XYZ file of C-alpha atoms in Angstrom:
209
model
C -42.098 -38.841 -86.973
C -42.994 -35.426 -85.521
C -39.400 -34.150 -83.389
C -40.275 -31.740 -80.328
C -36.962 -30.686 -79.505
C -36.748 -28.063 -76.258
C -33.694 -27.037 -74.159
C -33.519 -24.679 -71.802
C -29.585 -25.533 -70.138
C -27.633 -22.054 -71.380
C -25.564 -23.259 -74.249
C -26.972 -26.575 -75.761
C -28.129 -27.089 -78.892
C -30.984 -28.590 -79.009
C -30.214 -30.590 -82.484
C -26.589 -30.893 -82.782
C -25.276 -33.455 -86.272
C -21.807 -33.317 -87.175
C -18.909 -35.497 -88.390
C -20.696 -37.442 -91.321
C -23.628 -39.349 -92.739
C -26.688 -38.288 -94.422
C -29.648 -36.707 -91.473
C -33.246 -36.117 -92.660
C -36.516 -34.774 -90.898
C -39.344 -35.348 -92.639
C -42.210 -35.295 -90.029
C -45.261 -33.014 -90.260
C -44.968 -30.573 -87.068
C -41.895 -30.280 -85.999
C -40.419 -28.230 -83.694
C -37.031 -26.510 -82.093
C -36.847 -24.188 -78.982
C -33.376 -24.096 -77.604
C -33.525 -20.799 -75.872
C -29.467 -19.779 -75.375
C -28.199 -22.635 -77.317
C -27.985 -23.043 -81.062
C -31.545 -24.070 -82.241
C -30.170 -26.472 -84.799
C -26.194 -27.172 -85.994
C -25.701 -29.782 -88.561
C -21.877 -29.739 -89.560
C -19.879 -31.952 -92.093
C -23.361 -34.181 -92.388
C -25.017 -34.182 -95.219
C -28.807 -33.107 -95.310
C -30.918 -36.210 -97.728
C -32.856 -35.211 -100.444
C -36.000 -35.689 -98.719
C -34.940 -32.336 -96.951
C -34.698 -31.630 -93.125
C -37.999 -30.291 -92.013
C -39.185 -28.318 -89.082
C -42.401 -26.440 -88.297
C -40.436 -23.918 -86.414
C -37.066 -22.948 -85.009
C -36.606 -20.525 -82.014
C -33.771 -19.118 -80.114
C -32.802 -16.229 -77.589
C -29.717 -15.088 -77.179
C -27.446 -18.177 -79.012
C -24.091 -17.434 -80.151
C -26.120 -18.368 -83.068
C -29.758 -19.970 -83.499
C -29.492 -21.874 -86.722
C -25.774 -23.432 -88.369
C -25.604 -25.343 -91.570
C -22.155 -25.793 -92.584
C -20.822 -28.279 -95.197
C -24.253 -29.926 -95.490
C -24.058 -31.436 -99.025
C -24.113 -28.560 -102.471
C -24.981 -31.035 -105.478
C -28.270 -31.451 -106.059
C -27.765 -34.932 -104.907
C -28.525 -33.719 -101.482
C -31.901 -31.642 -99.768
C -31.616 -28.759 -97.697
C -33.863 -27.069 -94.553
C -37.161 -26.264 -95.047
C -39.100 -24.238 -91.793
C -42.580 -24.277 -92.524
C -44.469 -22.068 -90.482
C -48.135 -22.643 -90.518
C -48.553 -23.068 -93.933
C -50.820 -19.428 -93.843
C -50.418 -16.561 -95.890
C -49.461 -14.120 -93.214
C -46.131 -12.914 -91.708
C -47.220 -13.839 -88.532
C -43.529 -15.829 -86.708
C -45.258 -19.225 -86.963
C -41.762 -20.313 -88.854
C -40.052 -19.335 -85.530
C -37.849 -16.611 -84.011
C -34.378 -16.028 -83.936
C -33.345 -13.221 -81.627
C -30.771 -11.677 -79.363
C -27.615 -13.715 -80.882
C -24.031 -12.847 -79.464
C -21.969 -14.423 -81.644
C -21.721 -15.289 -85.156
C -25.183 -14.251 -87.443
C -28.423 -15.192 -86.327
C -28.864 -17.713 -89.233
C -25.263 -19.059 -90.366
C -25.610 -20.767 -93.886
C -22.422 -21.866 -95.400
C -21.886 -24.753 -98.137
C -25.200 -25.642 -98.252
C -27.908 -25.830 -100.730
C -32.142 -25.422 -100.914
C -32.976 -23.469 -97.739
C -36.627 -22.201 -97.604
C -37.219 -20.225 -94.793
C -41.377 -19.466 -94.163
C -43.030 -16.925 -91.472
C -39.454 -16.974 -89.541
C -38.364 -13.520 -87.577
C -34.743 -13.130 -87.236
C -34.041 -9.594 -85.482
C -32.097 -7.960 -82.351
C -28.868 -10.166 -83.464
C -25.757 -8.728 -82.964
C -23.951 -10.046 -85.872
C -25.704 -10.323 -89.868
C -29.559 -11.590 -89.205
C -29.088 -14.354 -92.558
C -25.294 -14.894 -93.399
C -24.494 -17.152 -96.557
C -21.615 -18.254 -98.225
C -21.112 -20.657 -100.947
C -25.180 -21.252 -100.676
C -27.023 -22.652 -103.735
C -30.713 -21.716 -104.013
C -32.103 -20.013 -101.172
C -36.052 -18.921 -100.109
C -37.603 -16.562 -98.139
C -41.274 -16.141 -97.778
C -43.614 -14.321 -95.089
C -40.745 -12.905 -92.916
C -39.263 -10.209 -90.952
C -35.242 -9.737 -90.997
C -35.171 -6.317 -88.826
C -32.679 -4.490 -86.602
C -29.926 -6.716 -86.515
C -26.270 -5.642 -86.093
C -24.351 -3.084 -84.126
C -22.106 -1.422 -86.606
C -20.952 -1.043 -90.697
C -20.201 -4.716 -90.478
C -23.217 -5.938 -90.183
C -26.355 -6.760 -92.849
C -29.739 -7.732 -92.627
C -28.954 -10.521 -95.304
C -25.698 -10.452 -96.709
C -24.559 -13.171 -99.015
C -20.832 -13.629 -99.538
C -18.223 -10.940 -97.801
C -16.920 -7.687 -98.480
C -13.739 -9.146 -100.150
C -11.808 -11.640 -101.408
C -12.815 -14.316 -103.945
C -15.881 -15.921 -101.854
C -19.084 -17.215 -103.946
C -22.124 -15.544 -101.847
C -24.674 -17.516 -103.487
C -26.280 -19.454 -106.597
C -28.866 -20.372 -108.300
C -32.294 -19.171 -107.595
C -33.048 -16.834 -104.572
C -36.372 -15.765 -103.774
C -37.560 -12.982 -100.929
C -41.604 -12.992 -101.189
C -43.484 -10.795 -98.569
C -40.848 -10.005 -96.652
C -39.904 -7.107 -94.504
C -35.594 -6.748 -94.517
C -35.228 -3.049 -92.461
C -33.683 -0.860 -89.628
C -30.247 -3.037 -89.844
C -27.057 -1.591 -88.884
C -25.383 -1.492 -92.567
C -27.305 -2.913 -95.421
C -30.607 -4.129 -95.595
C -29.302 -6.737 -98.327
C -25.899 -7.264 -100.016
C -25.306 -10.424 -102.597
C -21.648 -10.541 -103.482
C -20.302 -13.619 -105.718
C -16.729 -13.491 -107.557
C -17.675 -16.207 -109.603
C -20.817 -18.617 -109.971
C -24.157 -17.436 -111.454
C -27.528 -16.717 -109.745
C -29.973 -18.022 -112.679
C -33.092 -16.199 -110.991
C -33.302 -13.588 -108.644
C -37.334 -12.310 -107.887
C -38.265 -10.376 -104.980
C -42.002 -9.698 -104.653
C -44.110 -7.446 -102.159
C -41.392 -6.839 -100.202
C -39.415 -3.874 -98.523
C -35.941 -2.987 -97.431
C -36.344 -0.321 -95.796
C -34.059 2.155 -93.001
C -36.282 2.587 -90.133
């Protein structure tokens, strides 16, 4: 079944699953605009291995626009997968996550298979993509610019400065993607223990604009 989720109220989240169970989204089409509330927060509920699917996922101005947190690691369980429109250009079909105030625009943490297609995450205040303790992680056809507003703050960052935190493992993947003009460092992958198997960026830049 095809989900059209859209809220405009300042602060709701327009797909909100915590406290247990198993979710999945599996509908061709899909689609999340939540405007200031988080796009889509699934907490302590794990995501089935037939994935949780969505065409696109926008927000403006969230604390943050998309939370997984403690969604299921083992490959027992699936993971989000934003689409775009299935072309070959970087074009925001995927969705766009702007303007957050509080936390990173996309908040990954405990959680495993997240392909991200044609999504723009820029103008956040915090990290654009932060991870921790994420296990295989995709990025196609997409534009992670001028987020952050000081030495604190990535483009992508994976794990944390310090301390014994596992950023991510694995395979990651960045293909055709632009990663620039963010207030510390385009990218930074930091694991103290775990192993990423495969790590391939293609026709891509990280560049300081």
């Amino acid at each position: 079944q095809t989900l059209t989720l859209t809220t405009s109220a300042s602060g709701t989240t327009a797909f909100n699953a915590t406290g247990g169970g198993t979710i999945t989204a599996t509908g061709s089409g899909s689609t999340i605009s939540s405007g200031t509330g988080i796009g889509l927060n699934v907490a302590n509920t794990n995501i089935g291995t037939n994935d949780l699917t969505f065409q696109s996922i926008t927000s403006n101005g969230a604390s943050s626009g998309i939370v997984l947190d403690n969604t299921g690691t083992t490959a027992s369980f699936g993971g989000l997968i934003v689409t775009g429109d299935a072309t070959t250009s970087a074009n925001g079909s995927g969705g766009t996550i702007q303007n957050s105030t509080g936390g990173a625009g996309i908040l990954l943490t405990n959680t495993r298979d997240v392909v991200l297609d044609q999504v723009n995450v820029n103008n956040n205040g915090n990290d654009g993509i932060h991870g921790v303790g994420v296990t295989n992680f995709t990025l196609t056809r997409s534009n992670v610019n001028s987020n952050g507003n000081s030495t604190l703050d990535d483009g992508l960052q994976f794990g944390e400065a310090s301390g014994t935190v596992v950023g991510v493992t694995g395979t990651v993947i960045i293909t055709d993607t632009s990663i620039s003009g963010n207030a510390h460092n385009n990218v930074h992958i930091r694991s103290t223990s775990g192993t990423i198997d495969n790590l391939t960026v293609t026709n891509s830049s990280f560049n300081n604009l």
